[in-house]
XYZ file of C-alpha atoms in Angstrom:
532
model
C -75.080 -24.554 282.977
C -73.376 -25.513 279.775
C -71.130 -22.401 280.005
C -69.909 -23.818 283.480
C -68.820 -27.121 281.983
C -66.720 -25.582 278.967
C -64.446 -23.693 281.262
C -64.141 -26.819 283.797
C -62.909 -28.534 280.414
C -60.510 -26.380 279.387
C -59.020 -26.088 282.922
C -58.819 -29.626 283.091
C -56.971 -30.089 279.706
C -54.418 -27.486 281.313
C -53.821 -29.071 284.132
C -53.257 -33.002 282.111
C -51.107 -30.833 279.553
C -48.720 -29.799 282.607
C -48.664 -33.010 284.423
C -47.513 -34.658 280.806
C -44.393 -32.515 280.206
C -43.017 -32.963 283.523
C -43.316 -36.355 283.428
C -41.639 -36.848 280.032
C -38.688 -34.029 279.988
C -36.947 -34.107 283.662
C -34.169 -31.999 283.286
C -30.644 -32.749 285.161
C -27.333 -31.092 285.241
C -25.744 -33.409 282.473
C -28.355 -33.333 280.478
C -28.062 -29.518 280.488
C -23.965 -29.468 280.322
C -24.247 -31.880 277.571
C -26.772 -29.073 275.305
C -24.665 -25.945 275.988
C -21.246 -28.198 275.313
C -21.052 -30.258 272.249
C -17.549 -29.546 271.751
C -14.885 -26.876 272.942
C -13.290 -26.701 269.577
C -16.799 -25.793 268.165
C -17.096 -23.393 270.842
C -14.021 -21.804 269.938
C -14.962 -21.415 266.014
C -18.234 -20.275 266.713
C -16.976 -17.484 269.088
C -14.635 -16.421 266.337
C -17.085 -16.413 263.692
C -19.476 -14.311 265.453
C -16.822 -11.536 267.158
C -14.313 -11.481 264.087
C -13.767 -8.249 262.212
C -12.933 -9.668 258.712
C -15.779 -9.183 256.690
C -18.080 -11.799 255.672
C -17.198 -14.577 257.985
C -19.913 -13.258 260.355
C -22.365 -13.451 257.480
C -21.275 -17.446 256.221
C -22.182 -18.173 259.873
C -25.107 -16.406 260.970
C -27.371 -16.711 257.156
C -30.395 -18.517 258.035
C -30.370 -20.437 254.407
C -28.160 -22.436 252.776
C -28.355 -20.919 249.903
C -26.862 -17.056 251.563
C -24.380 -19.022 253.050
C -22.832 -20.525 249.801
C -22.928 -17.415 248.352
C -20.736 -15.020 251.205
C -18.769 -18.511 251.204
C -17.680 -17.494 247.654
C -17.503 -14.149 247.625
C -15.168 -14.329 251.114
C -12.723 -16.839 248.852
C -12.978 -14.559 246.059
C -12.007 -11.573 247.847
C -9.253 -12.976 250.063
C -7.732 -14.579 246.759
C -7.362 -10.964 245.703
C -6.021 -9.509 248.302
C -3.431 -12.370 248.233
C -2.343 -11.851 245.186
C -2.225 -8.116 245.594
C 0.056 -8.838 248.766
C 2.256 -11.073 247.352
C 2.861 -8.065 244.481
C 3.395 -5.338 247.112
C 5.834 -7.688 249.234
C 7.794 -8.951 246.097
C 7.651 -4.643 245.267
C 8.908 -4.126 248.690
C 11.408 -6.461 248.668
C 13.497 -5.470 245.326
C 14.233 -2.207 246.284
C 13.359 0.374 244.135
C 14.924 3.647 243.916
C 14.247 6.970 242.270
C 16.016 9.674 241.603
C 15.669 13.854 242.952
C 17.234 16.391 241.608
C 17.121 19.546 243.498
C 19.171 22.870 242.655
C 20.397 25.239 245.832
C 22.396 28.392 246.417
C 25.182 28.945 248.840
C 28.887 29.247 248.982
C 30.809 26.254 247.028
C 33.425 24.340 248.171
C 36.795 25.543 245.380
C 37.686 21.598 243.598
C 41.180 20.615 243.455
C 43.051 21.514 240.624
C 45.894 19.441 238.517
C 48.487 21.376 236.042
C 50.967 19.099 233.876
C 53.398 20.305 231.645
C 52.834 18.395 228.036
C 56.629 18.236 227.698
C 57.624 15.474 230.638
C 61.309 16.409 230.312
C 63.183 19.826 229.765
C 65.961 19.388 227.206
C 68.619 21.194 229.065
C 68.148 18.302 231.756
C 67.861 15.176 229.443
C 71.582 14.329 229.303
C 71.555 12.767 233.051
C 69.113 10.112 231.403
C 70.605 6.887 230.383
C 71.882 6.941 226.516
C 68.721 4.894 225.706
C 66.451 7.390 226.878
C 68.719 10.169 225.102
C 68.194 8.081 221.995
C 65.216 7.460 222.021
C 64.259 11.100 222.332
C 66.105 11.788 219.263
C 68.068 14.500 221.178
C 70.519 16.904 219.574
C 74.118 16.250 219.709
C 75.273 18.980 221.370
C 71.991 17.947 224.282
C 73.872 14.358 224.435
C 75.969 13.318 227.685
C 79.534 12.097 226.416
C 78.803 8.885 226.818
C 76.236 8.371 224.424
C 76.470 11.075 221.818
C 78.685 8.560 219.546
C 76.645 5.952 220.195
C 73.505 5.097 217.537
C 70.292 4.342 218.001
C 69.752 0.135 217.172
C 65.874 0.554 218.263
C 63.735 -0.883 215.557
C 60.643 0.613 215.896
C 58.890 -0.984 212.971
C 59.349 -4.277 214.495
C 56.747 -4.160 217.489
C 54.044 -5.405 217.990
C 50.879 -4.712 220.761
C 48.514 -7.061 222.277
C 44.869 -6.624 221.407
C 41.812 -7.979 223.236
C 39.610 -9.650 219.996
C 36.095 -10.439 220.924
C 33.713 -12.038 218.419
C 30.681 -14.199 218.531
C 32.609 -17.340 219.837
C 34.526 -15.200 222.504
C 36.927 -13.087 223.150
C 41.066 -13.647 222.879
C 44.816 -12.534 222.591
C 46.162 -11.064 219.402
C 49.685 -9.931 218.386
C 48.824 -7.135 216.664
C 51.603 -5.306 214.299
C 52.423 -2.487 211.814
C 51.863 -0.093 214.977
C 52.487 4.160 214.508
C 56.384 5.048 214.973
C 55.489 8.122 216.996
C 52.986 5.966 219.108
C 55.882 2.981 219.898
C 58.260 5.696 220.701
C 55.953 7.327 223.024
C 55.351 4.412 224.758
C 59.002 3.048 224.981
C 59.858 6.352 226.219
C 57.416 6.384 229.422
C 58.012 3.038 229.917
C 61.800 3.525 230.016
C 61.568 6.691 232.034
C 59.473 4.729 234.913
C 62.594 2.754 235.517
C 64.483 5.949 236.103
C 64.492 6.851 239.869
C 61.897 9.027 241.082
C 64.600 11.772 242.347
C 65.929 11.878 238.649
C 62.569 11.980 236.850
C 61.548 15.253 239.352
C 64.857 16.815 238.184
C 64.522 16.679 234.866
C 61.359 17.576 234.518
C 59.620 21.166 234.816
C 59.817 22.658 238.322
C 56.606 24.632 239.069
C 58.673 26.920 241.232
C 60.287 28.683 237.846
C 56.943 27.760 235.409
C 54.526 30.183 237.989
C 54.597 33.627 237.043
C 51.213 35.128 238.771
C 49.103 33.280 240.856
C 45.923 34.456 242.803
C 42.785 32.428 244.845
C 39.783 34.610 245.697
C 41.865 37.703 245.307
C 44.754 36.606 247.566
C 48.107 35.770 246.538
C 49.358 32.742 245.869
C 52.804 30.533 244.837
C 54.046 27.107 244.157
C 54.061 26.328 247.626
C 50.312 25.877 247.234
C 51.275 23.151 245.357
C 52.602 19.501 245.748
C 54.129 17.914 243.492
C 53.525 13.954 241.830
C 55.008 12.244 238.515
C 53.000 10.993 236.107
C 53.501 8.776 233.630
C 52.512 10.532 230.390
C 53.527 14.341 232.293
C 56.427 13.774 234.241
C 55.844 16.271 237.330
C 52.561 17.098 237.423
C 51.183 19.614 240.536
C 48.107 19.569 242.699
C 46.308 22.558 244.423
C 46.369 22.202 248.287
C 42.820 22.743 248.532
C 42.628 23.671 252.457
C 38.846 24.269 252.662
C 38.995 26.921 250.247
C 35.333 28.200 249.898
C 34.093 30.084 246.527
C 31.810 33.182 247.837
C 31.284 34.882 244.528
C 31.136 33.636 241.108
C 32.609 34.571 237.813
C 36.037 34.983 236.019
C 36.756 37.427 238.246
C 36.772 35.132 241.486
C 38.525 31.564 241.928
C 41.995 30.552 240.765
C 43.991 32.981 238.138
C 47.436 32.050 236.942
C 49.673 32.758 234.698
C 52.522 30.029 233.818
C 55.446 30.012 231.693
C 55.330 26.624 229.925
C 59.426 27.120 229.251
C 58.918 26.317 225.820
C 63.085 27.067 224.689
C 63.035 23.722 226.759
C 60.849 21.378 224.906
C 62.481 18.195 223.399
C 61.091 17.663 219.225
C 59.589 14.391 220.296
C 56.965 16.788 222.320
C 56.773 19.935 220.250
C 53.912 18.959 218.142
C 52.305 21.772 220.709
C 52.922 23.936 223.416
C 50.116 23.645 226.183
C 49.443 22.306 229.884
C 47.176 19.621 230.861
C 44.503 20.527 233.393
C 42.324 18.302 235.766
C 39.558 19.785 238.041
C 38.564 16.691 240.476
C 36.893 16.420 243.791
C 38.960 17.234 247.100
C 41.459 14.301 248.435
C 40.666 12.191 245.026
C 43.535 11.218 242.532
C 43.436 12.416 239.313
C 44.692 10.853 235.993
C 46.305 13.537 233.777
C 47.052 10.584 230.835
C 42.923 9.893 230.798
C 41.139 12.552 232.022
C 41.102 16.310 231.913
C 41.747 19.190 228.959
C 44.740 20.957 227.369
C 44.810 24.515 227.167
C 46.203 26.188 224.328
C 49.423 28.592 225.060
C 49.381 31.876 223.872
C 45.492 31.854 225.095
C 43.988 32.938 228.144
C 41.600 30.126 228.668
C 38.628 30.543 231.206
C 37.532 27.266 232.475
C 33.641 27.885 234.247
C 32.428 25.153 236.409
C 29.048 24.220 237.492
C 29.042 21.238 241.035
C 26.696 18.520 240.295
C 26.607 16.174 244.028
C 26.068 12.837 243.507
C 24.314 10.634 246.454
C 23.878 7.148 246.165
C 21.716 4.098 247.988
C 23.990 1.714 249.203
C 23.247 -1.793 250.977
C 20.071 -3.208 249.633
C 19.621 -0.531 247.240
C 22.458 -0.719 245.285
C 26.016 -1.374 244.971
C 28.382 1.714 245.815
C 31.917 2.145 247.936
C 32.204 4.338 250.628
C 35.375 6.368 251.100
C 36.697 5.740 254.329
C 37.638 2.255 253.882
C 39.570 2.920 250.663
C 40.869 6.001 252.061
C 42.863 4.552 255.314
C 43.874 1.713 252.598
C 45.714 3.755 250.222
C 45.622 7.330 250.832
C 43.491 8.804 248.654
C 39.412 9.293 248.755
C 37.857 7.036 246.447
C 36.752 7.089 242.743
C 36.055 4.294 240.420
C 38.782 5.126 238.398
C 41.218 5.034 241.506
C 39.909 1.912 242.593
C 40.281 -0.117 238.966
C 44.311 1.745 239.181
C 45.069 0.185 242.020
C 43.349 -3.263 241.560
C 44.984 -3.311 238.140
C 49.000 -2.817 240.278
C 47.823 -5.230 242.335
C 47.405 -7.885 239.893
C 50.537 -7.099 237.999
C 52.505 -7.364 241.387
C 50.906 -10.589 241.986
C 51.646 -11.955 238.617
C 54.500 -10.403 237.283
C 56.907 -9.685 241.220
C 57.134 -5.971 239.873
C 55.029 -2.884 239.438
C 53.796 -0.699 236.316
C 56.078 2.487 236.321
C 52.361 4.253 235.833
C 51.308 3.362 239.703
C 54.969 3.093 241.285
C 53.671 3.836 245.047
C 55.782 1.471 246.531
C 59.188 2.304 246.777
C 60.068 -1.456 248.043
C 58.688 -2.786 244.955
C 60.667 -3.360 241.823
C 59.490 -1.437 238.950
C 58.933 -3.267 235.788
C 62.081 -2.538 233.575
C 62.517 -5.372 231.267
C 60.886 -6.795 228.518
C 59.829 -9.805 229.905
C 58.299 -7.514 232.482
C 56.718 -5.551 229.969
C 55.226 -8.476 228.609
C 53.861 -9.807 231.638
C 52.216 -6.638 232.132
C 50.500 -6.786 229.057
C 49.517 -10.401 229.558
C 48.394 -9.470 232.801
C 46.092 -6.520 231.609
C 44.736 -8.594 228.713
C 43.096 -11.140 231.073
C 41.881 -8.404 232.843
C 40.497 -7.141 230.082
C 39.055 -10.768 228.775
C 37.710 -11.722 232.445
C 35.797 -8.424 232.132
C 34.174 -9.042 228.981
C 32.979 -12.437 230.472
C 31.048 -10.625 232.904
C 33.286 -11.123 235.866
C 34.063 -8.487 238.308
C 37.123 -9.216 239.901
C 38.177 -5.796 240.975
C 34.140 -4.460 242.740
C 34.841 -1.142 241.975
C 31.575 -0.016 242.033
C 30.012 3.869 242.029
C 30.987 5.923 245.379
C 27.682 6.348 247.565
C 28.898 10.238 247.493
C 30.127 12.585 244.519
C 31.035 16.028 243.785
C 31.226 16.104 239.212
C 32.714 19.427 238.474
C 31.213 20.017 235.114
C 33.008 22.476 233.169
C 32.943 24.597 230.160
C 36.223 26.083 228.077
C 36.152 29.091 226.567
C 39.598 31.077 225.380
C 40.787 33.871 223.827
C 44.252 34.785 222.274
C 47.070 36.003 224.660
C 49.356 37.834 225.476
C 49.755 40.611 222.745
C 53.379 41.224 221.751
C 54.135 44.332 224.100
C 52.617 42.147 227.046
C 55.154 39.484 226.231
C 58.178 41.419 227.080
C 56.765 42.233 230.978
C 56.236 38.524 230.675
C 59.511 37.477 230.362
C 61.179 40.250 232.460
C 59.035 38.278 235.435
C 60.097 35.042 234.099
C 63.986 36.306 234.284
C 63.410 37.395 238.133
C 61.905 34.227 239.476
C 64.947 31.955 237.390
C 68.105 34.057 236.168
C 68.747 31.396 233.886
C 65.965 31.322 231.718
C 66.942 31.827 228.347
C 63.751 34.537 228.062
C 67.022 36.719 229.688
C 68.781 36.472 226.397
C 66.008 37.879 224.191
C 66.166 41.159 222.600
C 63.909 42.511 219.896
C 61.670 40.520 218.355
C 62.172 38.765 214.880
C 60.845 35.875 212.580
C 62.528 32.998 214.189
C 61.723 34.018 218.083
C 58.031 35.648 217.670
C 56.111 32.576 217.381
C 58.218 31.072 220.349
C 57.702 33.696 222.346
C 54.306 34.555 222.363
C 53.707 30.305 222.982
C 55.264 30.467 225.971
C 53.190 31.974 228.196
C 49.120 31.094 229.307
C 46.639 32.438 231.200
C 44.228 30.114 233.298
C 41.440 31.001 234.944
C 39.046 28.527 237.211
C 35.988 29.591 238.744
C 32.070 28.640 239.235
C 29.759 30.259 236.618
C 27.149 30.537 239.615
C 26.892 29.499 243.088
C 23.738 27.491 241.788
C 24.608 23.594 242.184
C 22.303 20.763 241.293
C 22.000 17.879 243.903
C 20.875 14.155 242.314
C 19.750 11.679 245.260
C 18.944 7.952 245.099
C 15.837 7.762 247.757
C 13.639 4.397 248.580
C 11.346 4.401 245.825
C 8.806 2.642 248.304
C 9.852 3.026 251.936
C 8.485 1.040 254.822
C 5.728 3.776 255.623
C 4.437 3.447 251.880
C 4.333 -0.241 252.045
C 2.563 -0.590 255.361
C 0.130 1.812 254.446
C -0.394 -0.508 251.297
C -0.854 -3.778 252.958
C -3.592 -2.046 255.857
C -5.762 -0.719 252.744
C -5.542 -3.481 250.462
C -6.525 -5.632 253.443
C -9.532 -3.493 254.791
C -10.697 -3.092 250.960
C -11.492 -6.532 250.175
C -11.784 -7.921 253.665
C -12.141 -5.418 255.564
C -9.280 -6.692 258.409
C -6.514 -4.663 259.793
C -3.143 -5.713 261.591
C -5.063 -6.244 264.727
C -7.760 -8.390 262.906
C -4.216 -10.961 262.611
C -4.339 -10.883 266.457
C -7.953 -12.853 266.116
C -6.343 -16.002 264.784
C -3.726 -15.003 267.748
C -6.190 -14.944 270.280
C -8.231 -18.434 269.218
C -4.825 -20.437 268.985
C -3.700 -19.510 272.756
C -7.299 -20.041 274.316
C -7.218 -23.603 272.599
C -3.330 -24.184 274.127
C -4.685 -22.681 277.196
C -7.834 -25.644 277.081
C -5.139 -28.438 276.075
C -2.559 -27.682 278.817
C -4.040 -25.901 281.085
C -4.867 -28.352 284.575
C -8.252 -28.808 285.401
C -10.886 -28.779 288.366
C -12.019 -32.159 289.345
C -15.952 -31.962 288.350
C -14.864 -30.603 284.712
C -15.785 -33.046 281.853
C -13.246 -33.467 279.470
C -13.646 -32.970 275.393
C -13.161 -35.434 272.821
């Protein structure tokens, strides 16, 4: 029987136990809205700390000690400092712009560069006489060269007595200064451009060397060619000064044998003493539709040489906009004629300033035929006054012209190499050409050769040849150092390295904001409790 009463016992106890618990836990439905709801906010949190992909969050939230919890806690802020800082460096990389430079070399046919010829004696002597008598005198010209009007007259120029205005710069700035004792032959020079700019442009073509008499032979790719491939411009240093019509002219083959060939007679029975220190022509290879500067750029060639001038193209591409200053063509272009090049650009801003200053314009950039040329002294000091603050403005660091680098160039780099020419019985075919093309050329007169005539004779004639050593031509482009793609793929790894989140992790903290503006706003039902 004792067996009997241990298991009526036990059931008993159960039954008591039961009885108990529903007696002192009813359950209702607030009491059970209340548990699963102590706050929508913590609901929210809690939702994104156990779904969220960035690394360790999960782990601060779901550690069953304190102790595990501290320590993802720290390395979490650790590793998100780090990839802040790592950010901040690739955004503040991103942001300056860096560039870098290829250089590439191809092969294919070259587009021929525009070439410049000048005459180093501006004006022919036979012509000089329709100048004004203080041109004539200052050219120290020969009586019997003189206009009647001004061979009895003398020559009251005191060259000694002029002076030049230098830019000085030292350590407390930079200034003016008079600055005397200047070379004779220098001060003539200059008086003697600066006089001949405020002759009229008609006159300073006539008396200068005519391109039509000075071409002799004349050949492009093997195909003929005469002055009327040519137009014509004054320069102030040159006088007339001509310029290939480059047409699209394409180089196919390479070497001396290809390009431009010429042969010119430099007319050197016409060369005034002031110029005769040498007989030679002034050459300037420059990129298609650009100006060139025969006073400041470019090489003489030798007469009495046949000079062979081989040219290698070097293109040029630059960043613009954020990456970099540089001008683009077409604006300058429709402006003033002429594609653009730095030293163009700094020309022209220079006229400008002297117009706006001084009411004329420098006899060097004389483009505008309704514009008064400066004549006068006065002038000619404004000028200089106005090119010396130029000049100290500059050194200060401002920039008052922005002539920049062009975002595209074609550099024709070239090498010179010469040899002497024509031999003596060459010479006399020479000038048996020269005497067809102009009747009046005094090379008509000559006979046989003797001491006096040989050396004149033989340095009057060149040869000049123009043409690409290769078809090779090396291309230098400015590229994004670290474009967009770079940068993005940048940001996605340093993120997923030390956090492990990615672009759409950022659409977490997207998600959390719009369900809790969606809780504030949102209406609700009538039997909803609200949060506070």
């Amino acid at each position: 029987m004792p067996p009997l009463t241990r298991m009526w016992k036990g059931t008993a106890c159960t039954s008591v136990t039961k009885t108990h618990i529903m007696q002192v836990q009813p359950i209702n439905d607030n009491d059970k809205e209340n548990e699963k709801t102590p706050g929508h906010c913590v609901t929210f949190f809690t939702y994104f700390a156990e779904s969220t992909s960035f690394m360790g969050i999960p782990k601060i939230y779901a550690s069953p000690r304190v102790l595990f919890k501290v320590m993802w806690t720290l390395l979490f802020l650790t590793a998100a400092s780090v990839m802040i800082m790592q950010l901040v460096r690739l955004f503040t990389t991103f942001y300056s712009y860096p560039i870098k430079t290829s250089v590439k070399l191809g092969f294919t046919a070259l587009p021929f560069p525009t070439v410049t010829l000048c005459n180093m004696n501006p004006i022919m002597l036979s012509k000089a006489y329709m100048l004004s008598c203080d041109l004539q005198k200052l050219l120290k010209l020969p009586s019997e060269y003189q206009s009647n009007d001004c061979v009895n007259l003398t020559d009251t120029v005191d060259l000694t007595s002029f002076t030049e205005t230098e830019l000085v710069c030292d350590e407390y700035g930079c200034y003016e200064e008079e600055v005397g004792g200047l070379d004779q032959a220098y001060v003539r020079k200059e008086m003697i451009a600066d006089n001949l700019g405020g002759e009229s442009s008609t006159l300073r073509k006539f008396v200068g060397h005519d391109l039509e008499t000075m071409l002799i032979e004349c050949s492009i790719n093997g195909r003929s060619c005469s002055y009327s491939n040519f137009t014509a411009f004054l320069s102030k240093e040159h006088g007339n000064c001509y310029t290939l019509k480059n047409n699209g002219i394409q180089a196919t083959k390479s070497g001396p044998e290809s390009g431009l060939s010429m042969v010119i007679n430099l007319e050197s029975e016409d060369f005034i003493d002031t110029f005769k220190t040498g007989y030679g022509l002034r050459v300037v290879i420059h990129d298609n539709g650009t100006r060139p500067f025969p006073g400041t750029e470019g090489f003489t060639v030798s007469a009495g040489s046949e000079s062979s001038i081989a040219m290698k193209l070097v293109k040029i591409e630059r960043l613009g906009g954020l990456y970099g200053a540089c001008n683009d063509s077409a604006g300058f272009q429709r402006k003033f004629g002429v594609s653009y090049s730095e030293r163009a650009c700094r020309e022209f801003c220079l006229r400008n300033i002297v117009i706006e200053t001084c009411k004329c314009q420098p006899a060097s950039e004389a483009t505008d035929s309704t514009i008064k040329i400066c004549t006068t002294d006065t002038e000619f000091a404004c000028e200089d006054r106005a090119y010396g603050k130029y000049m100290v403005d500059t050194s200060k660091g401002a920039d008052i012209c922005k002539c920049g680098s062009p975002c595209s160039e074609k550099v024709f780099e070239t090498s010179v190499s010469s040899r002497l020419w024509p031999v003596l019985a060459h010479v006399r075919t020479l000038e048996q050409q020269a005497c067809l093309i102009d009747s009046y050329s005094p090379k008509c007169t000559y006979s046989a050769y003797d001491f006096d005539n040989v050396d004149l004779r033989t340095s009057s004639f060149l040869k000049l040849k123009v043409y690409f050593n290769s078809l090779n031509f090396e291309s230098i482009k400015e590229e994004p150092f670290y474009d967009t793609e770079r940068f993005l793929s940048d940001v996605g790894g340093t993120m997923g390295l030390w956090t492990g989140a990615s672009i759409l992790s950022l659409a977490e903290f997207l998600e959390i904001l719009l369900a809790m503006f969606f809780w504030c706003f949102t209406p609700k039902s009538p039997g909803t409790n609200s949060v506070k």
